[in-house]
Tab-separated table of C-alpha atoms and ligand atoms in Angstrom:
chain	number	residue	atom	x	y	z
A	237	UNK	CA	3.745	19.409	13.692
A	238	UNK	CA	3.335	15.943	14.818
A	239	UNK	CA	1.542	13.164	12.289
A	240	UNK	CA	-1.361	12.731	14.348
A	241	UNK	CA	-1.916	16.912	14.380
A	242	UNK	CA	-1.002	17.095	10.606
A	243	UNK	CA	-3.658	14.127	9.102
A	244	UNK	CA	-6.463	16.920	11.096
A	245	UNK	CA	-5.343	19.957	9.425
A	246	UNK	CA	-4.070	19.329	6.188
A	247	UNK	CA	-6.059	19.483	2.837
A	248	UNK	CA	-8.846	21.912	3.988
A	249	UNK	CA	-8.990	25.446	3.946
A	250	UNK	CA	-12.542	26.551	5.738
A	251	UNK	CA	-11.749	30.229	4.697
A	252	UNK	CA	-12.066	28.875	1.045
A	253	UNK	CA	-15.339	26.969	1.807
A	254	UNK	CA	-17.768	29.241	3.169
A	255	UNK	CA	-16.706	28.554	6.435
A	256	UNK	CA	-17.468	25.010	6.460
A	257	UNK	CA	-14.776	22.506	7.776
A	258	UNK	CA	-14.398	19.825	5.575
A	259	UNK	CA	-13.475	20.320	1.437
A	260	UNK	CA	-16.756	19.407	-0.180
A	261	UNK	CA	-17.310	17.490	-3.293
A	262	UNK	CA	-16.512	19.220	-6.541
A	263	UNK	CA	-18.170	17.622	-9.176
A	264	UNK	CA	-17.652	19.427	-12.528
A	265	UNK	CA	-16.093	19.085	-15.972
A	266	UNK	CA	-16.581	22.003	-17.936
A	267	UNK	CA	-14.523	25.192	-15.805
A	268	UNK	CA	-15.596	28.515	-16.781
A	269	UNK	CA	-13.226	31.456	-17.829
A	270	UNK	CA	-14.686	35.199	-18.423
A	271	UNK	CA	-12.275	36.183	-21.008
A	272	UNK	CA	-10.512	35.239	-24.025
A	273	UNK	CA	-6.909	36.395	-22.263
A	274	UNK	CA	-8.048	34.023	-19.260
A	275	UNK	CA	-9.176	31.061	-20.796
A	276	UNK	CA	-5.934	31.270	-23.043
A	277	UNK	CA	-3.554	32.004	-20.062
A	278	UNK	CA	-5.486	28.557	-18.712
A	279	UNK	CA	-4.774	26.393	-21.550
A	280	UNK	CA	-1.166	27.705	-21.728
A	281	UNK	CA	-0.847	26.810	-17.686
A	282	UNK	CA	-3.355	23.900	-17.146
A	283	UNK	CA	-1.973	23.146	-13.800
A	284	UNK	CA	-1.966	26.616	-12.264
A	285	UNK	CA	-5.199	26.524	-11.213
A	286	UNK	CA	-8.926	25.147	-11.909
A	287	UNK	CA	-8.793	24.119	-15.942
A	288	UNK	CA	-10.983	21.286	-16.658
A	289	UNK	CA	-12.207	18.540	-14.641
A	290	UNK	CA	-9.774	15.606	-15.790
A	291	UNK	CA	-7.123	17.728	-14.481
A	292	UNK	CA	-8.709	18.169	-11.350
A	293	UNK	CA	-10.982	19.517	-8.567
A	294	UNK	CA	-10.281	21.707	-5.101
A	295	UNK	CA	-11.301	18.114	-3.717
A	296	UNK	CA	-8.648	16.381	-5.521
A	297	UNK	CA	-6.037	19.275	-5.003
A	298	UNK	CA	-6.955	19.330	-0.854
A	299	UNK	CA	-6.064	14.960	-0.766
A	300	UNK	CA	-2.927	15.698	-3.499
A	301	UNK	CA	-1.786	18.346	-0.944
A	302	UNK	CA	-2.215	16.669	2.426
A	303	UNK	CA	-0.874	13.442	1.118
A	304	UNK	CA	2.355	15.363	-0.458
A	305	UNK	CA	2.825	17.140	3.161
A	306	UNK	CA	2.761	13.724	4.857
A	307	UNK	CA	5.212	12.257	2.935
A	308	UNK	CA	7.231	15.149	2.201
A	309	UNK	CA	6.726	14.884	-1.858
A	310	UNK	CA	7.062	17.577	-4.398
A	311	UNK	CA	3.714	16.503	-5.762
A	312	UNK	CA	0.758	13.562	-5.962
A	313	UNK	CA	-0.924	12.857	-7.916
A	314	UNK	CA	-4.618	10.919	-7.516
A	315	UNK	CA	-5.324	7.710	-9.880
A	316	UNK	CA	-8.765	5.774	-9.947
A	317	UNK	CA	-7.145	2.520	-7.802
A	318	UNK	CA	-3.777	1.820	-5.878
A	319	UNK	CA	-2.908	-0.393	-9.102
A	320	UNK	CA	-3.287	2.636	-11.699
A	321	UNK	CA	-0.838	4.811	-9.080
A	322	UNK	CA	2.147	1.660	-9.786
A	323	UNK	CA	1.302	1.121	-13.391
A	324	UNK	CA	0.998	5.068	-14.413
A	325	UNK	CA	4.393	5.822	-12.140
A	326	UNK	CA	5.947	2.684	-13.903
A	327	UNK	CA	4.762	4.087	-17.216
A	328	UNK	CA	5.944	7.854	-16.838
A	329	UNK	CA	9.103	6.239	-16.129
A	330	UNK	CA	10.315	4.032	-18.368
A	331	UNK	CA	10.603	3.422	-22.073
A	332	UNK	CA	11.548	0.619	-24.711
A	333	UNK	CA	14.767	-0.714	-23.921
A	334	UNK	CA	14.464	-0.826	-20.592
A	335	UNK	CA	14.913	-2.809	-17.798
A	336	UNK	CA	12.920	-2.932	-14.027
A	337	UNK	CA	14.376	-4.430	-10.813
A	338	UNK	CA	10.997	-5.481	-9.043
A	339	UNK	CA	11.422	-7.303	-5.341
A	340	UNK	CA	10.014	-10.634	-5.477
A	341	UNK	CA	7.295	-10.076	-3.300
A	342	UNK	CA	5.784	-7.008	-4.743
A	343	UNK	CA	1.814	-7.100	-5.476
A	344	UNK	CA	1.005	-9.688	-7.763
A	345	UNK	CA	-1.165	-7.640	-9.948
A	346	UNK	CA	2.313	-5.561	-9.907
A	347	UNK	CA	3.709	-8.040	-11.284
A	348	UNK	CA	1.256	-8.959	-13.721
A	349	UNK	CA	1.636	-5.686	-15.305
A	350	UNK	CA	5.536	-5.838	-15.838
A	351	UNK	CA	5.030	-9.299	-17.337
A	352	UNK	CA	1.832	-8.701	-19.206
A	353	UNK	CA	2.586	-5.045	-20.445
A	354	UNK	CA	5.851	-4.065	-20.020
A	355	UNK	CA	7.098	-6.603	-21.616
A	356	UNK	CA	4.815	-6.026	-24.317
A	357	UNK	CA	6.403	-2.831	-25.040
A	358	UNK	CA	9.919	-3.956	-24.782
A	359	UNK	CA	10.625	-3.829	-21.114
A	360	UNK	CA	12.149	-6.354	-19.476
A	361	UNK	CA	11.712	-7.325	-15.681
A	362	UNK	CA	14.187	-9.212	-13.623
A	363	UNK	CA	12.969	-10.436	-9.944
A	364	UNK	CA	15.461	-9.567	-6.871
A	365	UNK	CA	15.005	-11.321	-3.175
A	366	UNK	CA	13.727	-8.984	-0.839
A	367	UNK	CA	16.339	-9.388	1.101
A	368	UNK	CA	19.046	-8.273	-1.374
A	369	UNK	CA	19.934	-4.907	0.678
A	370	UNK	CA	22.829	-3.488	-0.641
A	371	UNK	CA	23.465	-6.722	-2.927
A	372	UNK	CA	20.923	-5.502	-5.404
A	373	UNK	CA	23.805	-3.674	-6.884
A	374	UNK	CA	24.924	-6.880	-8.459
A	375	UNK	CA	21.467	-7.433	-10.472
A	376	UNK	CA	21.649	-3.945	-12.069
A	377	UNK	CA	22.130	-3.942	-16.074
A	378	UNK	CA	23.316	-1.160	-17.750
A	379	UNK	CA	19.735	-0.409	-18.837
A	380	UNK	CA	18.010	-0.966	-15.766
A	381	UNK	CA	15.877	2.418	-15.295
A	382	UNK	CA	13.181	1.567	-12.114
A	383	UNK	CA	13.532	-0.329	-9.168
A	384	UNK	CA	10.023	-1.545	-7.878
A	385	UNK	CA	9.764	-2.317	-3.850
A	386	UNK	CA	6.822	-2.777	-1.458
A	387	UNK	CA	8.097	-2.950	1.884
A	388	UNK	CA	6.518	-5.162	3.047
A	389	UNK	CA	5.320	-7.455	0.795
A	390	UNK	CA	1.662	-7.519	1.662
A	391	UNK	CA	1.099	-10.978	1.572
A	392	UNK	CA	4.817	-12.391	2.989
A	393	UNK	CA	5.779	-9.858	4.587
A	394	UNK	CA	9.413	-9.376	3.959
A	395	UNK	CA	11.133	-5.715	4.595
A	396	UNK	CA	13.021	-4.282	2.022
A	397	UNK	CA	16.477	-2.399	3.073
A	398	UNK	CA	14.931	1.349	0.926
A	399	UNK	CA	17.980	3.082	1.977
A	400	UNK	CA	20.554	0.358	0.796
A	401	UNK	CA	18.578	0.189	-2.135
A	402	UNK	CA	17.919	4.063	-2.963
A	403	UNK	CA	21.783	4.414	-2.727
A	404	UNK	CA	22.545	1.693	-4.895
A	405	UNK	CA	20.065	2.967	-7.770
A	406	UNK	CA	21.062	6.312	-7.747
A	407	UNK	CA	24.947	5.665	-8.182
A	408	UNK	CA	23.343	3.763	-11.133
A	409	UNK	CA	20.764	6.758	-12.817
A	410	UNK	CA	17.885	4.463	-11.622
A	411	UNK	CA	14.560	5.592	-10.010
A	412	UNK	CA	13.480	3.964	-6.553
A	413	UNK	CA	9.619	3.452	-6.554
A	414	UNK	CA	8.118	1.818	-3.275
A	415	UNK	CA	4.722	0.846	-2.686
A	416	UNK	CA	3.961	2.165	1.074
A	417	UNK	CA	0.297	0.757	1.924
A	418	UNK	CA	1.397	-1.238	4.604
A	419	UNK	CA	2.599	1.495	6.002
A	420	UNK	CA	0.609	4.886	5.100
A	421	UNK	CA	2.415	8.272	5.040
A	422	UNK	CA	1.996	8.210	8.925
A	423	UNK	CA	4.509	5.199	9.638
A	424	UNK	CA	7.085	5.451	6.939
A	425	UNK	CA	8.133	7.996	4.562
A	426	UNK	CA	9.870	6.459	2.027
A	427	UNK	CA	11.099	9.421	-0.028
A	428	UNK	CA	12.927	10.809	2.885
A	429	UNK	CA	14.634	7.293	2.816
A	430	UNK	CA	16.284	7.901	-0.368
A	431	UNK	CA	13.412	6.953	-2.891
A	432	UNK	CA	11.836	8.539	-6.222
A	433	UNK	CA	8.326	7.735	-6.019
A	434	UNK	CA	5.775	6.130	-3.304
A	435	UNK	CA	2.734	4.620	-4.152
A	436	UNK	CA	-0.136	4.127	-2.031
A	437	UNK	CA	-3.270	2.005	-2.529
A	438	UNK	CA	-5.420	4.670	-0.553
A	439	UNK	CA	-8.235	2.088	-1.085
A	440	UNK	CA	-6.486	0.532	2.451
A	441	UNK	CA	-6.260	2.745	5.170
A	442	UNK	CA	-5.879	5.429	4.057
A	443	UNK	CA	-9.393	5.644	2.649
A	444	UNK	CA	-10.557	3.395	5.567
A	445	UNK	CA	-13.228	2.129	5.459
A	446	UNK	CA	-13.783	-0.404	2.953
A	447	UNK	CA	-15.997	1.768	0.463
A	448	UNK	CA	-13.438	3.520	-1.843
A	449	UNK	CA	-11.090	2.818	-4.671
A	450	UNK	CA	-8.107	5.101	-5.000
A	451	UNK	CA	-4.350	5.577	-5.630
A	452	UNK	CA	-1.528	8.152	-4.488
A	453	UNK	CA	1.388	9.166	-6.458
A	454	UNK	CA	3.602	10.993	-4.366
A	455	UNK	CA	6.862	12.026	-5.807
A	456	UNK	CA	9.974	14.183	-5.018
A	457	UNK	CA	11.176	17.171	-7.521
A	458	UNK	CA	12.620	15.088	-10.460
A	459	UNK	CA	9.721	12.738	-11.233
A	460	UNK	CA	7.072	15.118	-10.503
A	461	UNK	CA	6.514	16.408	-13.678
A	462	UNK	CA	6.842	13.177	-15.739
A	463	UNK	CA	4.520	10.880	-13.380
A	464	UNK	CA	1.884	14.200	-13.504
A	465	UNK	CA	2.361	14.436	-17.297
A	466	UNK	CA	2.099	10.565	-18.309
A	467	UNK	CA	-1.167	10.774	-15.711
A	468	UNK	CA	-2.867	13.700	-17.785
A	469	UNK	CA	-1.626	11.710	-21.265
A	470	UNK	CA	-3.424	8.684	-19.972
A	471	UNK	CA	-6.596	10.719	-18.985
A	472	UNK	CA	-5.958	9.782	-15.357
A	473	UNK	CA	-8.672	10.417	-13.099
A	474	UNK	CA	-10.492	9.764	-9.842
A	475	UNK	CA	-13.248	10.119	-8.267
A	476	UNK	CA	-14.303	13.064	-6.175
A	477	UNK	CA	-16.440	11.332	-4.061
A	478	UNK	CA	-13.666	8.780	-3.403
A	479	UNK	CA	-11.191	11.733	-2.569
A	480	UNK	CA	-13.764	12.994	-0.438
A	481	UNK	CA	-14.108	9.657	1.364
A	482	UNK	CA	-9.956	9.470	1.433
A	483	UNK	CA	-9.368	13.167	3.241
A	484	UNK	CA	-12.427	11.857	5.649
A	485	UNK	CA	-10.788	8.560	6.395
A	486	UNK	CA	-7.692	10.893	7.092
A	487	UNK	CA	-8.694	12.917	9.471
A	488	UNK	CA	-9.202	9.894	11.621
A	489	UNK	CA	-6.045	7.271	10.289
A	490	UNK	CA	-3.571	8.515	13.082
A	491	UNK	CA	-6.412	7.165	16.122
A	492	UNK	CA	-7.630	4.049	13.967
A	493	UNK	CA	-3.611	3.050	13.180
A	494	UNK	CA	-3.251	3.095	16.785
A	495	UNK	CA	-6.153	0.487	17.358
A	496	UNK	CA	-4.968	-1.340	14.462
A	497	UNK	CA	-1.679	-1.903	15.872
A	498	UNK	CA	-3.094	-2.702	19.023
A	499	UNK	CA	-5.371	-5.554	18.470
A	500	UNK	CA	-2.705	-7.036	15.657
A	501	UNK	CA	-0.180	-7.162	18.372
A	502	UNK	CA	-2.522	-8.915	20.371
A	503	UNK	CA	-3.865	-11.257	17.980
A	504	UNK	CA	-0.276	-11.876	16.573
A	505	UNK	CA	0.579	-13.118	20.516
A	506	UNK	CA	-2.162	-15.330	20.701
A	507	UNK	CA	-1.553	-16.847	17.302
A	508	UNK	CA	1.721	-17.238	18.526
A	509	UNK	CA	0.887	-19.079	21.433
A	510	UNK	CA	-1.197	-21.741	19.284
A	511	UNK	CA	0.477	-24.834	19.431
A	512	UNK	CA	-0.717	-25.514	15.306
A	513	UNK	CA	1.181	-21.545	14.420
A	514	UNK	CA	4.536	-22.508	13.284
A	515	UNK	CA	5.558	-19.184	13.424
A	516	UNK	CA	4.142	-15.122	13.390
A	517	UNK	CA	5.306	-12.931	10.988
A	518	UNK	CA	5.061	-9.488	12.551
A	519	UNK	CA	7.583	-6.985	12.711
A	520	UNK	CA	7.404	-6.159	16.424
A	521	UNK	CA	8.683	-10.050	16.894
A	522	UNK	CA	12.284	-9.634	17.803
A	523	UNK	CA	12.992	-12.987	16.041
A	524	UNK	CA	11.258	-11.887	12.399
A	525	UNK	CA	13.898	-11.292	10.043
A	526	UNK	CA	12.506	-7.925	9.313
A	527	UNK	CA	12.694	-6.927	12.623
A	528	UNK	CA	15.907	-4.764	12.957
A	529	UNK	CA	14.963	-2.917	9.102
A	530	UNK	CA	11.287	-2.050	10.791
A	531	UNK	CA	12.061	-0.453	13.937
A	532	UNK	CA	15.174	1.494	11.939
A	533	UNK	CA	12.573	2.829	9.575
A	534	UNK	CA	9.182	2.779	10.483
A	535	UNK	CA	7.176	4.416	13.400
A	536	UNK	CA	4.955	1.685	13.839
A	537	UNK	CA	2.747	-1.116	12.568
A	538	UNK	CA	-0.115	-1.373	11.089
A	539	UNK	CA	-2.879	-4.457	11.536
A	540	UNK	CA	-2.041	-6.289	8.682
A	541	UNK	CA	0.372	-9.276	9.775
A	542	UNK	CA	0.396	-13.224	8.968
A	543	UNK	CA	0.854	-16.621	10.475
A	544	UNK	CA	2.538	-19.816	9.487
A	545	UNK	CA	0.303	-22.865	10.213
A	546	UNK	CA	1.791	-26.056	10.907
A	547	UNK	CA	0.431	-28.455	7.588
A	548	UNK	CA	-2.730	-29.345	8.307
A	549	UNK	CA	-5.853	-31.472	6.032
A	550	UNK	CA	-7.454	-28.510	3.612
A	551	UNK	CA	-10.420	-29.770	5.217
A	552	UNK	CA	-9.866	-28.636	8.461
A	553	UNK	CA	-8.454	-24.934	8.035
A	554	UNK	CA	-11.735	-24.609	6.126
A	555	UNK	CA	-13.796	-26.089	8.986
A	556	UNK	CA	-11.611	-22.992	10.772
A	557	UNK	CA	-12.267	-20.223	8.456
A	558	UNK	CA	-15.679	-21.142	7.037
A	559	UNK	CA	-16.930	-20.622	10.389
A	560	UNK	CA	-15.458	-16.953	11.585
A	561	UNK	CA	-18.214	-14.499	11.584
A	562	UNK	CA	-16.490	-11.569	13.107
A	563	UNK	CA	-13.492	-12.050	10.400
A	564	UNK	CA	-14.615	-12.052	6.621
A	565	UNK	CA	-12.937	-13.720	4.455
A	566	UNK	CA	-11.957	-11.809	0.895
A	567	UNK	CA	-9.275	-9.666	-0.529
A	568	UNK	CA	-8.248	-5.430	0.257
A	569	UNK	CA	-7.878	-4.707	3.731
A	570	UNK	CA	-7.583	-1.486	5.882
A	571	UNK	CA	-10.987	-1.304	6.258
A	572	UNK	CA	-12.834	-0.415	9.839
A	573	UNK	CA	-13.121	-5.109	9.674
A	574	UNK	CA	-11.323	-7.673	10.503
A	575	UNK	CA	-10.559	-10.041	7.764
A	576	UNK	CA	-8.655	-13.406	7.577
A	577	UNK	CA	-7.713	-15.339	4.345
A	578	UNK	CA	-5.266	-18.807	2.973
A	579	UNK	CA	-2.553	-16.997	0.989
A	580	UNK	CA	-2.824	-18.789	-2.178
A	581	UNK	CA	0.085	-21.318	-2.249
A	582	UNK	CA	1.018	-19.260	-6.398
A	583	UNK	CA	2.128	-16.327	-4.609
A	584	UNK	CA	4.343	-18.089	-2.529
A	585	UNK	CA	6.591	-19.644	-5.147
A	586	UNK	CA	8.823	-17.727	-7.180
A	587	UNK	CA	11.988	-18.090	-8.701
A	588	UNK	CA	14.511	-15.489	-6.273
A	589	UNK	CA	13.474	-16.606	-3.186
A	590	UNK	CA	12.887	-20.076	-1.268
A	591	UNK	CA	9.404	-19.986	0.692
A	592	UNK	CA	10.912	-21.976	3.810
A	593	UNK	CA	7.411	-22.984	5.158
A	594	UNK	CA	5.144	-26.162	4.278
A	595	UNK	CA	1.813	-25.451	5.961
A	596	UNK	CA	-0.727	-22.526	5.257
A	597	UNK	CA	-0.077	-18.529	5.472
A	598	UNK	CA	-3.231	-17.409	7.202
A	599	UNK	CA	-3.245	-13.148	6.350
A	600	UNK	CA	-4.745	-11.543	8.810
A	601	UNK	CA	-6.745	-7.820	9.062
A	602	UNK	CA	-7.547	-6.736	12.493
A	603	UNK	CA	-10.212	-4.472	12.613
A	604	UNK	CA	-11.345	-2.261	15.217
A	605	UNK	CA	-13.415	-4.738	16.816
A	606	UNK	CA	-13.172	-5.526	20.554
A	607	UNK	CA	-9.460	-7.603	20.334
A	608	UNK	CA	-11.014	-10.239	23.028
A	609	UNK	CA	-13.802	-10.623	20.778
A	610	UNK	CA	-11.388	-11.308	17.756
A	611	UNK	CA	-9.220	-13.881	19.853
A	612	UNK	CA	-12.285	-15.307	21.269
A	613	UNK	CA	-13.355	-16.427	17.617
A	614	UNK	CA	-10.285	-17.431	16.707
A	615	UNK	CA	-9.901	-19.584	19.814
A	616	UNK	CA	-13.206	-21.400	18.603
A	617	UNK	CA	-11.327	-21.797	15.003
A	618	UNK	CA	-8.935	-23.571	16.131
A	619	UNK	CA	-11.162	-25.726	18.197
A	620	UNK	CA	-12.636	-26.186	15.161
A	621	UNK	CA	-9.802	-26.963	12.973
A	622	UNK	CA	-8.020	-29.636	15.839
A	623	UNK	CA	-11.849	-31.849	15.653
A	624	UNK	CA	-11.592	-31.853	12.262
A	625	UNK	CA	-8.393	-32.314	11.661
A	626	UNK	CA	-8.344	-35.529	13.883
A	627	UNK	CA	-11.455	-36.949	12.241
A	628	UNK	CA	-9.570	-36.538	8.732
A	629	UNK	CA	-6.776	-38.365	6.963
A	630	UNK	CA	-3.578	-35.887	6.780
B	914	PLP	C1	-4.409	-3.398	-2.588
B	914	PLP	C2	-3.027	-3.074	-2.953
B	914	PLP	C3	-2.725	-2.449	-4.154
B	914	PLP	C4	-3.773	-2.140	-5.190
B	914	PLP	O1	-4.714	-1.231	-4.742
B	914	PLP	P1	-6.161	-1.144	-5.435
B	914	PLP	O2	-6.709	0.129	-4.939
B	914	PLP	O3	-6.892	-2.369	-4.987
B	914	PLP	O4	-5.922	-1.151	-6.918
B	914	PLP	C5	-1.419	-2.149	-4.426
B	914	PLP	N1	-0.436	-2.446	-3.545
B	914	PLP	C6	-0.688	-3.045	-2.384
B	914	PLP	C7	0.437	-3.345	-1.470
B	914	PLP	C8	-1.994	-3.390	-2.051
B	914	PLP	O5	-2.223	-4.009	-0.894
């Protein structure tokens, strides 16, 4: 079945729910057995069925399932936030000793945890250019055990070569963990593309609309069991509502990735045309230098993209953004809104890779407003942004 049929039908049984179409809400902790043999055929099998809440609901087995049939995983597992799915998968993992090969633009809070914990308990990250392909080969140490990539980085954008990657980590005994948001089980599928683990923050699209917190851990047959075992030793758990509001935002992702896509293509055009954009970076752009890696492995884009301003007075992009109503300005994206923020210049710099640009990185969510809406405001920002910036010193 195709994607767009499969995010409709998967994770709900109505046969199992009274009739009713969606999976409901299962709130619960203590689960009920009628005998002594059950209850201690339960505890010997936790994960056969229905044992205690921590270890799950139907409404977090209905999102584990869909999500694993999307991306073609053995299992998932749920987590309470996108950044518990990387740092429990990380954890299950690794142990003292070892080493992680993390691209250099993964998510900074990604990062944060390999320097501020890992390290902690004797783990060592090293930083590879995104870039690297095939080349990573020459970073690996004998004790390097994970490689981390999030292709692409969601602030710079870079793709990641998984493939080149996967192969070079598993001639090596090392796992292959990749951080899909950007692209959601319905445009890339990482695992199929040679990887161990993917990791979505389910808070994005996924989820949909701006008013849930969750992670995915989806994984293939070998790191199944320790990423669901290290989740249950770290009393992993989320939500029910927010698993609820994740398999409703499914059912509707295929139709709202479409619009998504749309109005980013056509805001990344505009931008484009802006005589202050130094340059786009989108993958559909035949000149972006993830261009060729994209349209090998992904199906699609979603509206999350970026733009290069020529430098400009501080001033004046914040006469620019200050002033956009229909695009707020703050972190997350994916919702149902549009969003626009200044990439901090920190995440920018880092040691593996030269950030070739001077001006601003403008990040950019389009929502699923009316795209001649969205270009009409940002035609007025830039209006905006060229009075001020001639009023102001550079
Ligand atoms: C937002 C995000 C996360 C973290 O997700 P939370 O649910 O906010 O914890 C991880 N990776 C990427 C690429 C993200 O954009």
């Amino acid at each position: 079945m195709s994607k767009a049929t499969d995010v409709v039908h998967h994770g709900r049984d109505p046969r199992r729910q009274e009739g009713l179409v969606n999976t409901p809400v299962y709130r619960g902790s203590t689960v009920l057995f009628p005998t002594v043999a059950a209850l201690e055929q339960a505890t010997r099998n936790p994960n056969d069925g229905v044992f205690y809440g921590r270890f799950g609901t139907p409404t977090h087995f209905a999102l584990q399932d869909a999500i694993s049939r999307l991306e073609g995983a053995a299992g998932t597992v749920v987590a309470a936030s996108g950044l518990q799915a990387i740092t429990v998968a990380a954890l299950a993992l690794l142990r003292a000793g070892d080493h992680v090969l993390a691209a250099d633009c993964v998510y900074d809070p990604t990062r944060r945890f390999c320097e501020g914990v890992l390290k902690r308990f004797g783990v060592e990250t090293s930083y590879v250019r995104p870039d690297a392909g095939g080349d990573i080969a020459a970073e690996f140490r004998p004790n390097t055990r994970l490689v981390i990539l999030e292709s692409p980085g969601s602030l710079t954008f870079e793709f990641q070569d998984i493939p080149a990657v996967a192969q070079a980590a598993r001639e090596r005994g090392a796992w292959v963990m990749v951080d899909n948001t950007w692209a959601t089980p319905l445009l890339c599928n990482p695992l199929a593309l040679g990887a161990d683990v993917v990791v979505h923050a389910a808070t994005k699209y996924i989820a949909g609309h701006a008013d849930a917190m969750l992670g995915t851990i989806s994984c293939n047959a070998r790191s199944f069991e320790p990423v669901r075992g290290m989740a249950q030793a770290l009393g992993v758990y989320a939500s029910p509502d927010d698993c609820f509001l994740a398999l409703r935002g499914l059912r509707t992702l295929d139709v709202r990735l479409k619009r998504h896509e749309a109005t980013g293509l056509a805001l990344a055009r505009w931008l484009a045309r802006q005589p202050e954009v130094e340059c786009v970076l989108h993958p559909a752009f035949a000149e972006f230098p993830g261009h060729a890696l994209w349209r090998r492995d992904f199906r699609g884009a979603c509206g999350l993209f970026a733009a290069v301003l020529k430098p400009v007075p501080k001033a004046a992009l914040e006469a620019m953004l200050d002033g956009l109503r229909l695009f707020g300005m703050g972190y997350s994206w994916g919702g149902f809104e549009s969003l626009a923020i200044p990439v901090p210049a920190a995440h920018l710099k880092s040691a593996r890779r030269q950030w070739p640009h001077e001006g601003p990185l403008l990040r950019f969510h389009a929502g699923l407003e009316d795209p001649d809406e969205l270009i009409a405001e940002l035609d007025a920002g830039f209006a905006r942004l060229r009075t001020a910036s001639r009023s102001l010193p550079a």
